[in-house]
């Protein structure tokens, strides 16, 4: 109601995405940003509680908080994850560190993971991500239909149940990785259509790993268009410069009117190509309107395994894609599984790895890196009212840092997360030091 007290008032907030080093006062009413006002300087607290002093309960009862110059960002959008595989490394390791061994190792155990196991992994990884400030996740799903329909459907059911369980904290989109073999068209089409009817969001896959990539891409578009869904494929996750399914993908995007509705993850081989060919494909991507997602942690780990000496890093051409106007996000990909032994669902960690991998470390590069974790993936996954702006939903994370650059310098452990009209996670920062007796 206009004129009523806000649910929440925050003073002395820094908003590094606004490209303004100043302080802001923010107000929330009914879970929506009602005002975002630049302050003239530091504001005197008037009953405002310092955010670092409050635990989750005190925070929830406090209508006014002093952020003391800390940074707030709209909730991170982790646009490419594999929540169903997270934390499986205790069961399946990767001795060679290659993509091939990761796929074969996971597949050899896929049938042994129960629905409850998969569901528990998704819930754990999703909530870990929330604790670091991610509020929208897009996860690919492993659906090994060749191991039997029940095995493939198990992951889909686990994923939908897990989403229900964590739905008051975080929004999750699912894109199963349909493995299209023309010899088994009918079986896969029936399975895929059923998952979309059950509530699966869009169409995924990895055409460069299938018997006929071109047919796979055509099939994926027919399926997605038939259901009016988005498409998000693993594209060219390979060091081999001859692997270029992105070429065909762009043709299909244009032909099917999928500009702005199709995403390409990885694009590793693009970095291995000769410059003129890479230039041609990047220009084609910009023209086609495809969104790109780089997964630098996983690519640094899995790619370049056949090289010695000057080892290729596998990370796509981040700067060149961005300069050509291709929307480019960075994301987690795998967390503690045979595809990536590290990671914790922390987009700030991914931002730092991206900054290293792409040589994005000048002061003016920092907002670009932060956009790759926030605004750009939000657009890629289809969020239309994303950001700290009046009228938009107030889903945000406060981080214990005084600037965008210090986010990457300090990787602050302390985070406070607000979503869907309430605080959902809080760190307390009372540093204590031992006294000398
Ligand atoms: Zn992936």
Short mmCIF file of N, CA, C and O and ligand atoms in Angstrom, two decimals, residues 80-82 140 177 234 237 266 295 333-334, ligand 1:
data_model
loop_
_atom_site.label_atom_id
_atom_site.label_comp_id
_atom_site.label_asym_id
_atom_site.label_seq_id
_atom_site.Cartn_x
_atom_site.Cartn_y
_atom_site.Cartn_z
N UNK A 80 24.53 -22.72 -16.02
CA UNK A 80 24.90 -24.04 -16.56
C UNK A 80 25.51 -24.87 -15.44
O UNK A 80 26.65 -24.68 -15.05
N UNK A 81 24.70 -25.76 -14.92
CA UNK A 81 25.14 -26.64 -13.83
C UNK A 81 24.78 -28.09 -14.16
O UNK A 81 24.05 -28.35 -15.13
N UNK A 82 25.29 -29.01 -13.34
CA UNK A 82 24.88 -30.42 -13.41
C UNK A 82 24.59 -30.85 -11.98
O UNK A 82 25.37 -31.60 -11.38
N UNK A 140 21.58 -28.92 -16.36
CA UNK A 140 21.43 -30.00 -17.33
C UNK A 140 21.24 -31.28 -16.52
O UNK A 140 21.60 -31.35 -15.36
N UNK A 177 20.01 -33.70 -21.08
CA UNK A 177 20.94 -33.89 -22.21
C UNK A 177 20.49 -35.11 -23.01
O UNK A 177 20.95 -36.22 -22.79
N UNK A 234 25.29 -28.32 -25.18
CA UNK A 234 26.74 -28.36 -25.01
C UNK A 234 27.32 -28.33 -26.42
O UNK A 234 27.02 -29.22 -27.23
N UNK A 237 32.71 -29.11 -26.97
CA UNK A 237 33.56 -29.24 -25.77
C UNK A 237 34.72 -30.16 -26.15
O UNK A 237 34.77 -31.33 -25.80
N UNK A 266 30.15 -24.02 -23.47
CA UNK A 266 31.54 -24.48 -23.67
C UNK A 266 32.27 -23.79 -24.82
O UNK A 266 33.10 -22.95 -24.60
N UNK A 295 32.50 -22.11 -19.25
CA UNK A 295 32.59 -22.91 -18.03
C UNK A 295 34.08 -23.07 -17.71
O UNK A 295 34.65 -24.16 -17.88
N UNK A 333 29.11 -25.16 -14.09
CA UNK A 333 29.18 -26.50 -14.68
C UNK A 333 29.15 -27.54 -13.55
O UNK A 333 28.21 -27.60 -12.80
N UNK A 334 30.22 -28.31 -13.38
CA UNK A 334 30.16 -29.44 -12.45
C UNK A 334 30.76 -29.10 -11.09
O UNK A 334 31.68 -28.30 -11.00
ZN1 LIG B 1 27.90 -29.01 -18.81
#
